[in-house]
mmCIF file of C-alpha atoms (C1' of nucleotides) in Angstrom:
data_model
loop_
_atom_site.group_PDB
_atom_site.id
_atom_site.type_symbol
_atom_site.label_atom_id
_atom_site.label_comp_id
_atom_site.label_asym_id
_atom_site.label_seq_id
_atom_site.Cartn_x
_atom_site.Cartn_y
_atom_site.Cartn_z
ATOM 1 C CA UNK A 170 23.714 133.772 62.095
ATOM 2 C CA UNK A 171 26.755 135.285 59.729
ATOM 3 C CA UNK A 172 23.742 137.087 57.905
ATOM 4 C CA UNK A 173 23.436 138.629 61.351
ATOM 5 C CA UNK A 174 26.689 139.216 62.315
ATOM 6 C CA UNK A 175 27.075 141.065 58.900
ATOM 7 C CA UNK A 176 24.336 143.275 58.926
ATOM 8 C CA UNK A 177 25.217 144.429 62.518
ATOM 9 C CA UNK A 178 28.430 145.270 61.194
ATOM 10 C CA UNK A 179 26.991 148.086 59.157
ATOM 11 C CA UNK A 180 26.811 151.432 61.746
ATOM 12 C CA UNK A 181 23.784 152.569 59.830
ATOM 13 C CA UNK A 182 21.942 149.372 60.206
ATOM 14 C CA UNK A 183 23.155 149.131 63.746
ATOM 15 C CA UNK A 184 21.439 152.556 63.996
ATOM 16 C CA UNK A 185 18.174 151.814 62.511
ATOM 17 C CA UNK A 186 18.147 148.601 64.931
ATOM 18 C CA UNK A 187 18.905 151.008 68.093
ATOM 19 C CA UNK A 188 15.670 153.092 66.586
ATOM 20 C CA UNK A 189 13.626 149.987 66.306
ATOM 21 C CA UNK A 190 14.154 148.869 69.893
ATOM 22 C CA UNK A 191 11.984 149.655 71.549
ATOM 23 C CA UNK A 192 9.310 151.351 69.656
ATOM 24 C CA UNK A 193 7.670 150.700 66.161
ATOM 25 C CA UNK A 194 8.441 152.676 63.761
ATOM 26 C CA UNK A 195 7.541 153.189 59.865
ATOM 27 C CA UNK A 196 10.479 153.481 57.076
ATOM 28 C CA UNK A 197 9.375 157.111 56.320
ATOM 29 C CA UNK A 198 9.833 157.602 59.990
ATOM 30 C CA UNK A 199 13.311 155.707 60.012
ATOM 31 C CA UNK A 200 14.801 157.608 56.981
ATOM 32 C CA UNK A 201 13.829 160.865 58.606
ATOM 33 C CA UNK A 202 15.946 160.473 61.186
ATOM 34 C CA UNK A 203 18.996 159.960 58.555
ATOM 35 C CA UNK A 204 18.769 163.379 56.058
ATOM 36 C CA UNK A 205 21.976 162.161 54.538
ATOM 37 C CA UNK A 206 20.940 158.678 53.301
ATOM 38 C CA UNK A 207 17.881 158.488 50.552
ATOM 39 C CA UNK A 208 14.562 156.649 51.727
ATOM 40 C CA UNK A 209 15.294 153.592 49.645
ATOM 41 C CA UNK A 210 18.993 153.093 51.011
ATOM 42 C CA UNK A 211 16.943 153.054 54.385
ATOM 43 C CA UNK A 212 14.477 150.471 53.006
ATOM 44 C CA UNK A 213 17.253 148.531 51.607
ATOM 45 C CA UNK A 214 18.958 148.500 54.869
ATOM 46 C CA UNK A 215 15.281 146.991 56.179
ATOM 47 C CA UNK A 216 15.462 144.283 53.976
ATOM 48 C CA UNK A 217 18.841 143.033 54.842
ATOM 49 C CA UNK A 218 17.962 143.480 58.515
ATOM 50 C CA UNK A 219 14.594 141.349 57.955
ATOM 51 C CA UNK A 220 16.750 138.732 56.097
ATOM 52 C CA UNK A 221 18.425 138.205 58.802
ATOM 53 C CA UNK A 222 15.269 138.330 61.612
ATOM 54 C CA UNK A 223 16.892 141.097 63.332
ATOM 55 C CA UNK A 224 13.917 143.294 62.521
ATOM 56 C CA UNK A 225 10.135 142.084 62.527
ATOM 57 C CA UNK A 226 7.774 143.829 59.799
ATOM 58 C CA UNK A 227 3.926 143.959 60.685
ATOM 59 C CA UNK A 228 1.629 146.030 58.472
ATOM 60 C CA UNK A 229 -1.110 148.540 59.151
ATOM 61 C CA UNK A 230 -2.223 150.154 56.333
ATOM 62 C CA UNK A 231 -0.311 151.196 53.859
ATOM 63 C CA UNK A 232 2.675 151.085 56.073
ATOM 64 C CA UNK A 233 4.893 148.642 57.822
ATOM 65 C CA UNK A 234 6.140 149.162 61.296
ATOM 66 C CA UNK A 235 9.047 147.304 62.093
ATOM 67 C CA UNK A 236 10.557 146.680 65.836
ATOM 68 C CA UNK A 237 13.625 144.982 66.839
ATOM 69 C CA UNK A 238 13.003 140.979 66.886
ATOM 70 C CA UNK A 239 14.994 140.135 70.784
ATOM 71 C CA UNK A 240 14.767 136.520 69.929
ATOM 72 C CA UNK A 241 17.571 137.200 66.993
ATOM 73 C CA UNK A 242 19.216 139.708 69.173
ATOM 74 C CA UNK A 243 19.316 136.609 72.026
ATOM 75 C CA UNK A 244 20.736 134.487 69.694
ATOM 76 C CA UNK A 245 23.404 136.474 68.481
ATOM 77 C CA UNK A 246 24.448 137.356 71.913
ATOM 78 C CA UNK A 247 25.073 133.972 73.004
ATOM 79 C CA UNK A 248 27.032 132.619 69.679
ATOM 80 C CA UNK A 249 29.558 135.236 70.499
ATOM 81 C CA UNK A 250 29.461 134.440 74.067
ATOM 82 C CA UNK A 251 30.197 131.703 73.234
ATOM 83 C CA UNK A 252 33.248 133.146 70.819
ATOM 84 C CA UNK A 253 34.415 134.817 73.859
ATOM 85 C CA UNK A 254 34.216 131.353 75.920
ATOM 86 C CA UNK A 255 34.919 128.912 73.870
ATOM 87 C CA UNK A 256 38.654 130.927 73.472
ATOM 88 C CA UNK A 257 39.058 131.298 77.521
ATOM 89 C CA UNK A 258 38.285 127.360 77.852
ATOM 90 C CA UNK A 259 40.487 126.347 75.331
ATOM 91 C CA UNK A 260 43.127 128.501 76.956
ATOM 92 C CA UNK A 261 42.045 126.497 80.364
ATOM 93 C CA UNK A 262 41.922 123.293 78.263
ATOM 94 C CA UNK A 263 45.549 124.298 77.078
ATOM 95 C CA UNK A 264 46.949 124.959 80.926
ATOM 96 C CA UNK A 265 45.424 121.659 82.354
ATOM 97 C CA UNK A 266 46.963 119.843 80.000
ATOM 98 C CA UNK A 267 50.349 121.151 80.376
ATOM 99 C CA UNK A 268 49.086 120.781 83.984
ATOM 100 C CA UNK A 269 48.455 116.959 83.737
ATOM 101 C CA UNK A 270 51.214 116.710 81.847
ATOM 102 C CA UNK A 271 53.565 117.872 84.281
ATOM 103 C CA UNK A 272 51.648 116.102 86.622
ATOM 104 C CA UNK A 273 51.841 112.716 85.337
ATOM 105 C CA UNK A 274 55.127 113.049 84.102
ATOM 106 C CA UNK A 275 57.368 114.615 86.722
ATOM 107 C CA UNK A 276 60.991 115.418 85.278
ATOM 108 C CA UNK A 277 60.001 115.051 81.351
ATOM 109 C CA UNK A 278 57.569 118.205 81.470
ATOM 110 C CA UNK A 279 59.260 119.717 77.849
ATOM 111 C CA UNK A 280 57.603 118.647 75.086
ATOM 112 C CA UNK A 281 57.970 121.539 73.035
ATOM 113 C CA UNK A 282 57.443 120.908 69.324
ATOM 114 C CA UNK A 283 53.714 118.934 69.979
ATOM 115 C CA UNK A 284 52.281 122.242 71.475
ATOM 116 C CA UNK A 285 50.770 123.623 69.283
ATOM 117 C CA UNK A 286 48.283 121.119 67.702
ATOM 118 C CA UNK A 287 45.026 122.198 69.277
ATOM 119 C CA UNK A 288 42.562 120.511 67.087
ATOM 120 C CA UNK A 289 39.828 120.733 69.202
ATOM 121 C CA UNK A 290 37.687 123.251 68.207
ATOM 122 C CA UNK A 291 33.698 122.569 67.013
ATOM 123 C CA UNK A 292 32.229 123.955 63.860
ATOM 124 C CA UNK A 293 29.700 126.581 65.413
ATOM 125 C CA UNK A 294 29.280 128.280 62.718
ATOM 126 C CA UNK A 295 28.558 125.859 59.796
ATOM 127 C CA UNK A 296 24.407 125.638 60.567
ATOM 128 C CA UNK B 167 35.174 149.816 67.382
ATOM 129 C CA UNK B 168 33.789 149.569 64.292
ATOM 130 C CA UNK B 169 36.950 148.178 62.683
ATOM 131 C CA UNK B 170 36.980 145.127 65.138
ATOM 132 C CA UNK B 171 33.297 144.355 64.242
ATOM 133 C CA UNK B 172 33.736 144.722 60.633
ATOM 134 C CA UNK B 173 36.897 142.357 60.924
ATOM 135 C CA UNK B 174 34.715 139.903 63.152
ATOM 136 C CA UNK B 175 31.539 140.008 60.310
ATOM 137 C CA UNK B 176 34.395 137.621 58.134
ATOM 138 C CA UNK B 177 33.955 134.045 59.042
ATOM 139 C CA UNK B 178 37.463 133.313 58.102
ATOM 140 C CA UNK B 179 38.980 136.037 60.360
ATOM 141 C CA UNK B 180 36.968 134.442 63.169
ATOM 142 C CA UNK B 181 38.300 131.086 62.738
ATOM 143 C CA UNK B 182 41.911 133.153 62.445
ATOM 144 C CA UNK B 183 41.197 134.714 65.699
ATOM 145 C CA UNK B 184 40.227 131.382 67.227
ATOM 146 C CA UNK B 185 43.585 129.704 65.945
ATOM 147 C CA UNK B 186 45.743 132.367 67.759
ATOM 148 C CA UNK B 187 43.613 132.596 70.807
ATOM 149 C CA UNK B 188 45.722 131.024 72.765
ATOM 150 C CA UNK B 189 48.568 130.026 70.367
ATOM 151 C CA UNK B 190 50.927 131.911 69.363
ATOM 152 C CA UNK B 191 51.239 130.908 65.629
ATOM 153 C CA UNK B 192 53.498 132.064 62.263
ATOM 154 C CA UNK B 193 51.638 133.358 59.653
ATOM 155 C CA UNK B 194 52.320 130.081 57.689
ATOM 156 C CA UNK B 195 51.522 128.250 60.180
ATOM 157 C CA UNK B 196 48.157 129.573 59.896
ATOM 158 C CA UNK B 197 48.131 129.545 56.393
ATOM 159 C CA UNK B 198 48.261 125.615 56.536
ATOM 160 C CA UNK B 199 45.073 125.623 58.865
ATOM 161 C CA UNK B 200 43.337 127.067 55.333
ATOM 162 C CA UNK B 201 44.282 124.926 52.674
ATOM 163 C CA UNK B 202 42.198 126.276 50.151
ATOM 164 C CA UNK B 203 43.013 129.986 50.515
ATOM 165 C CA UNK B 204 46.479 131.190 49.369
ATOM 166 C CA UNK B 205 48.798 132.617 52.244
ATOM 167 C CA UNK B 206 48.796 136.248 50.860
ATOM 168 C CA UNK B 207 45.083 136.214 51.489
ATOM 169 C CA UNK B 208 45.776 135.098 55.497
ATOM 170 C CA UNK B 209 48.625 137.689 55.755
ATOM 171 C CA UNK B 210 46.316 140.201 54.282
ATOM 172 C CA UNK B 211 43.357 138.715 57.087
ATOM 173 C CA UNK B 212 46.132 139.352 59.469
ATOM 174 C CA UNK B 213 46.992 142.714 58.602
ATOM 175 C CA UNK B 214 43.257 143.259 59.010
ATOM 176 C CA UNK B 215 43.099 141.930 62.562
ATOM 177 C CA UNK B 216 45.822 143.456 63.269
ATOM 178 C CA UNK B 217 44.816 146.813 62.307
ATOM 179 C CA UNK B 218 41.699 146.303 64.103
ATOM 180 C CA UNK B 219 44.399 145.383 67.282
ATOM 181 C CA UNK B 220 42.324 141.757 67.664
ATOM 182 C CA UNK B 221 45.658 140.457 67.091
ATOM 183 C CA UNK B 222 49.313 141.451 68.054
ATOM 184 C CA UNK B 223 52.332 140.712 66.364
ATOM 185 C CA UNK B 224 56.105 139.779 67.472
ATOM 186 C CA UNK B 225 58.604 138.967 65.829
ATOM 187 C CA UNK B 226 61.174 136.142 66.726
ATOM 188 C CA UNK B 227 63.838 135.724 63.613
ATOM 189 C CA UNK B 228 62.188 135.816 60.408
ATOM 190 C CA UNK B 229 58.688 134.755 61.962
ATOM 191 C CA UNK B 230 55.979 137.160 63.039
ATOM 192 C CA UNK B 231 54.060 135.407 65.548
ATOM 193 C CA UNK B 232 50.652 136.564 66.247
ATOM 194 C CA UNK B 233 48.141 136.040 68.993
ATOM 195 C CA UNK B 234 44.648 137.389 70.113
ATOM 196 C CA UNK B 235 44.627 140.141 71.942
ATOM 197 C CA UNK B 236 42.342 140.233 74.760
ATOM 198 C CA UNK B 237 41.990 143.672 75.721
ATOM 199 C CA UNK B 238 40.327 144.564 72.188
ATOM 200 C CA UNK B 239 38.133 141.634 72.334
ATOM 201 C CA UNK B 240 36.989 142.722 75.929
ATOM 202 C CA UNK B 241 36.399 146.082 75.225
ATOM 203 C CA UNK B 242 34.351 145.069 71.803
ATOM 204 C CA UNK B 243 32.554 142.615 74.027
ATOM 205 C CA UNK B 244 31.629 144.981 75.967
ATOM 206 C CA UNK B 245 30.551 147.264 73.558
ATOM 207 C CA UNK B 246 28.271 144.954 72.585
ATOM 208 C CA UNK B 247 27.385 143.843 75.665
ATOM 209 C CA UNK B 248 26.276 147.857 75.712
ATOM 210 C CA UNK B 249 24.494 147.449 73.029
ATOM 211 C CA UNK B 250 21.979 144.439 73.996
ATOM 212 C CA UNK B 251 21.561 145.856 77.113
ATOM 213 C CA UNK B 252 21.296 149.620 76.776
ATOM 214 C CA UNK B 253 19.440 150.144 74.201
ATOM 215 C CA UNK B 254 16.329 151.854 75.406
ATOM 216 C CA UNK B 255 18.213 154.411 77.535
ATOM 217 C CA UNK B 256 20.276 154.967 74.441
ATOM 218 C CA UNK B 257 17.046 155.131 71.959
ATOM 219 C CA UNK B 258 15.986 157.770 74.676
ATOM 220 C CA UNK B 259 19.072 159.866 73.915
ATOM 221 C CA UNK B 260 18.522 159.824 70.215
ATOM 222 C CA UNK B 261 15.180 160.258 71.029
ATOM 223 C CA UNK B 262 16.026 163.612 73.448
ATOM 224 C CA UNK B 263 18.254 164.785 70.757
ATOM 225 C CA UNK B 264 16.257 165.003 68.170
ATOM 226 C CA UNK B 265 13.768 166.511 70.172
ATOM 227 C CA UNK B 266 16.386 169.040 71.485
ATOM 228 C CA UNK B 267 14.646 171.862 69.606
ATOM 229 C CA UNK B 268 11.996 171.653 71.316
ATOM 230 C CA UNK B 269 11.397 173.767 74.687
ATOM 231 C CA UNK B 270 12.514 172.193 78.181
ATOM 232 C CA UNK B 271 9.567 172.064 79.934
ATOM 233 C CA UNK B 272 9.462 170.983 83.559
ATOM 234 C CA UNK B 273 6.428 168.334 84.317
ATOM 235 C CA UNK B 274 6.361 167.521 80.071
ATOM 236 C CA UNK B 275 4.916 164.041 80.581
ATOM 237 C CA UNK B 276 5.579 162.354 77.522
ATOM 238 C CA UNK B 277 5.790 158.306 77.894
ATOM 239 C CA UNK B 278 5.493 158.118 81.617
ATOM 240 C CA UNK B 279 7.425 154.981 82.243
ATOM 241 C CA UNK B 280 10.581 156.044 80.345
ATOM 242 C CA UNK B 281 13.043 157.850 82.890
ATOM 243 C CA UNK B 282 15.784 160.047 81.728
ATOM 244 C CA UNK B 283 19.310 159.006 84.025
ATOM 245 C CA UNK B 284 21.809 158.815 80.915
ATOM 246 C CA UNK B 285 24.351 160.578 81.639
ATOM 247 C CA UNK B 286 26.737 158.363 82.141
ATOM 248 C CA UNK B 287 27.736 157.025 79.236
ATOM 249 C CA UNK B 288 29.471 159.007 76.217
ATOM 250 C CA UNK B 289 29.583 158.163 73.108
ATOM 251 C CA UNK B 290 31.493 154.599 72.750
ATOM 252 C CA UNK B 291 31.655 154.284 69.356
ATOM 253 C CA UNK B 292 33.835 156.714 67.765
ATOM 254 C CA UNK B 293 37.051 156.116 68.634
ATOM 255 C "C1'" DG C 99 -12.419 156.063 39.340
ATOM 256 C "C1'" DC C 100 -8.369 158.953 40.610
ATOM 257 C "C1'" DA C 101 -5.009 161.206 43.374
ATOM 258 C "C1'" DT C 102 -2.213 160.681 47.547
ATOM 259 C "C1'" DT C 103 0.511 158.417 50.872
ATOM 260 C "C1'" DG C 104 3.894 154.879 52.240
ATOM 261 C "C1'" DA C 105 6.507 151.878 50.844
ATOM 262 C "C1'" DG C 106 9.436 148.181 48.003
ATOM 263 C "C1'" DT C 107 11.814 147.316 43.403
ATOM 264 C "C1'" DA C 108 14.819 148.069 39.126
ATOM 265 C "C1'" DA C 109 18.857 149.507 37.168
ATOM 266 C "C1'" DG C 110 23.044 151.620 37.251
ATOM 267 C "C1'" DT C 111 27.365 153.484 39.584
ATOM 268 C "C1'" DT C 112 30.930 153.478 42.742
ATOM 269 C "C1'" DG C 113 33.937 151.652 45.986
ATOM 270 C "C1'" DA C 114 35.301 148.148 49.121
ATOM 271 C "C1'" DC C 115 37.005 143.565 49.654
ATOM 272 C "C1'" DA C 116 38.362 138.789 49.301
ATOM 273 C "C1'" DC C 117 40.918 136.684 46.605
ATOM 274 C "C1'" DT C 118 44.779 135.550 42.894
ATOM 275 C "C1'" DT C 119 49.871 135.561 41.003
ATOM 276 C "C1'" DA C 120 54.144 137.844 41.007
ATOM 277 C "C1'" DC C 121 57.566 140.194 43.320
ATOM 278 C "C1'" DG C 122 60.232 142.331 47.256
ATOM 279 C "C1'" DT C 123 62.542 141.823 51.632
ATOM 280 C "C1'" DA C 124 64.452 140.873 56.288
ATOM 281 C "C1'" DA C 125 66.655 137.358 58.940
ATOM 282 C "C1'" DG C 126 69.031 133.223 59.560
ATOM 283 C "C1'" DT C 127 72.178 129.157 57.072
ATOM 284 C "C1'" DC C 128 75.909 127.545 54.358
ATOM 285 C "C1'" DG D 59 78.086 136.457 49.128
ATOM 286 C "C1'" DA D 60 74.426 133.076 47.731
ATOM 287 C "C1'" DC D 61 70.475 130.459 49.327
ATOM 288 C "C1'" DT D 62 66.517 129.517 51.989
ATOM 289 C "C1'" DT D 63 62.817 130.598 54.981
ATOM 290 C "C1'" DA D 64 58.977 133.337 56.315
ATOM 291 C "C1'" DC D 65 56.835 136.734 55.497
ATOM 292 C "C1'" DG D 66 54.562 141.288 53.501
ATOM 293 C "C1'" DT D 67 53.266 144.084 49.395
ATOM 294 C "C1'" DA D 68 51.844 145.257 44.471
ATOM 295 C "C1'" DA D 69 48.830 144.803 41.004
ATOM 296 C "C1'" DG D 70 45.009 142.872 38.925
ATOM 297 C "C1'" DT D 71 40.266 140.536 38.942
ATOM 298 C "C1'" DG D 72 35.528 139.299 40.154
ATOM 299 C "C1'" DT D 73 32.015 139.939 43.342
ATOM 300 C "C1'" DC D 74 29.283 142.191 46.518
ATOM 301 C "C1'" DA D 75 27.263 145.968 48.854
ATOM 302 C "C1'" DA D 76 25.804 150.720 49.724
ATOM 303 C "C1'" DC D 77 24.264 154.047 47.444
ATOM 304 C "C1'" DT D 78 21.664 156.883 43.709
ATOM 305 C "C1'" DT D 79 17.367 158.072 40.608
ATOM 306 C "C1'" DA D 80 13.348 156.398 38.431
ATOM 307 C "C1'" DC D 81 9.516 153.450 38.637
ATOM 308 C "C1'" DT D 82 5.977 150.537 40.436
ATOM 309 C "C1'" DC D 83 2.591 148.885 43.666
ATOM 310 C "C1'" DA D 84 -0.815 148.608 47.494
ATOM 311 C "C1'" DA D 85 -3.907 150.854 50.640
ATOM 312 C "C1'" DT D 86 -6.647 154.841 51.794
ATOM 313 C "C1'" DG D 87 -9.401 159.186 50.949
ATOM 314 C "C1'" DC D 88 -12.185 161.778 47.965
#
DNA sequence: GCATTGAGTAAGTTGACACTTACGTAAGTC
DNA sequence: GACTTACGTAAGTGTCAACTTACTCAATGC
């Protein structure tokens, strides 16, 4: 998933992928649409994107088509959803629990200096 | 754009960015979070997030206190959001552009089921 | 078989980058 | 003013990654 992550931070490769979307296309037929890059940087870039399953390769003849692989592209969505979600609910988690605080505590509702040990957050990233 | 996905491709900055997502934290502070990186390296993570505005700073004595800042990681979401979802319209643009050499010709009926309504969008990623 | 086409691989270069230690510096404390 | 705290910055190092050119290899056509 940080394979993924990485090679989608590279504007070429995002490129290529945006080529690949929809349609099938050869590496000759990739490079060709970047003059300024060499063919092999372009194959290159296909192997890092097939490392990380972003791309599929299938082979007729003496070339190999490659498309976009959505199931990757799914994936990667929803860990970063999830990066964007699991930040909103701890900032929910944060203002219920000043809420209950303040709630079950009426008129000792400062406790300043334990604030700020949020602990709570789940490896997502370590598999 | 491209400088907030770049920063986001580094695990560590990630976990940075979800420490300060709704903390506020010092840059030691942080620091401690990462006990087997020096704090140089964080404050040099942070100068990174900040230049790519995920983070803002303020000051408060000899502190800098930094937190996430939401309107970058919106607008990168929804970049990318852009970028699941658009992507054939916006393989048809490269498509179209490339192909601008070619004559406009009314009735040309290449790929029947792809419809050409793009104008909408400019170009999100340089800037 | 042999040349051609379409592609990955090898090897080297360059530059970026994630670190390190050492130092500099602004703001409070005494 | 001297000291401490909380940082950033400088300078150096090792690694990785995006390229290049040169080559190798597999499939097809003749």
């Amino acid at each position: 998933m940080d394979t993924a992550l990485k090679a989608l931070a590279e504007p070429r490769r995002r490129e290529i992928l945006r080529l690949v979307w929809s349609d099938e296309l050869g590496a000759t037929a990739i490079a060709d649409r970047f003059p300024d890059v060499s063919r092999p940087a372009i194959s290159q870039h296909l192997a890092v994107l097939r490392e990380a399953a972003l791309v599929t390769e299938r082979r007729d003849g003496t070339r190999r088509l490659y498309r976009a692989n959505p199931q990757t592209m799914a994936e990667l969505r929803r860990f970063l959803d999830d990066f964007w979600t699991s930040g909103l609910e701890r900032l929910r988690d944060v203002a219920e629990a000043a809420e209950h605080r303040a709630r079950s505590r009426p008129g000792h509702d400062t406790d300043p200096d334990t604030r700020t040990d949020t602990d709570t957050h789940t490896d997502k990233e370590t598999h």
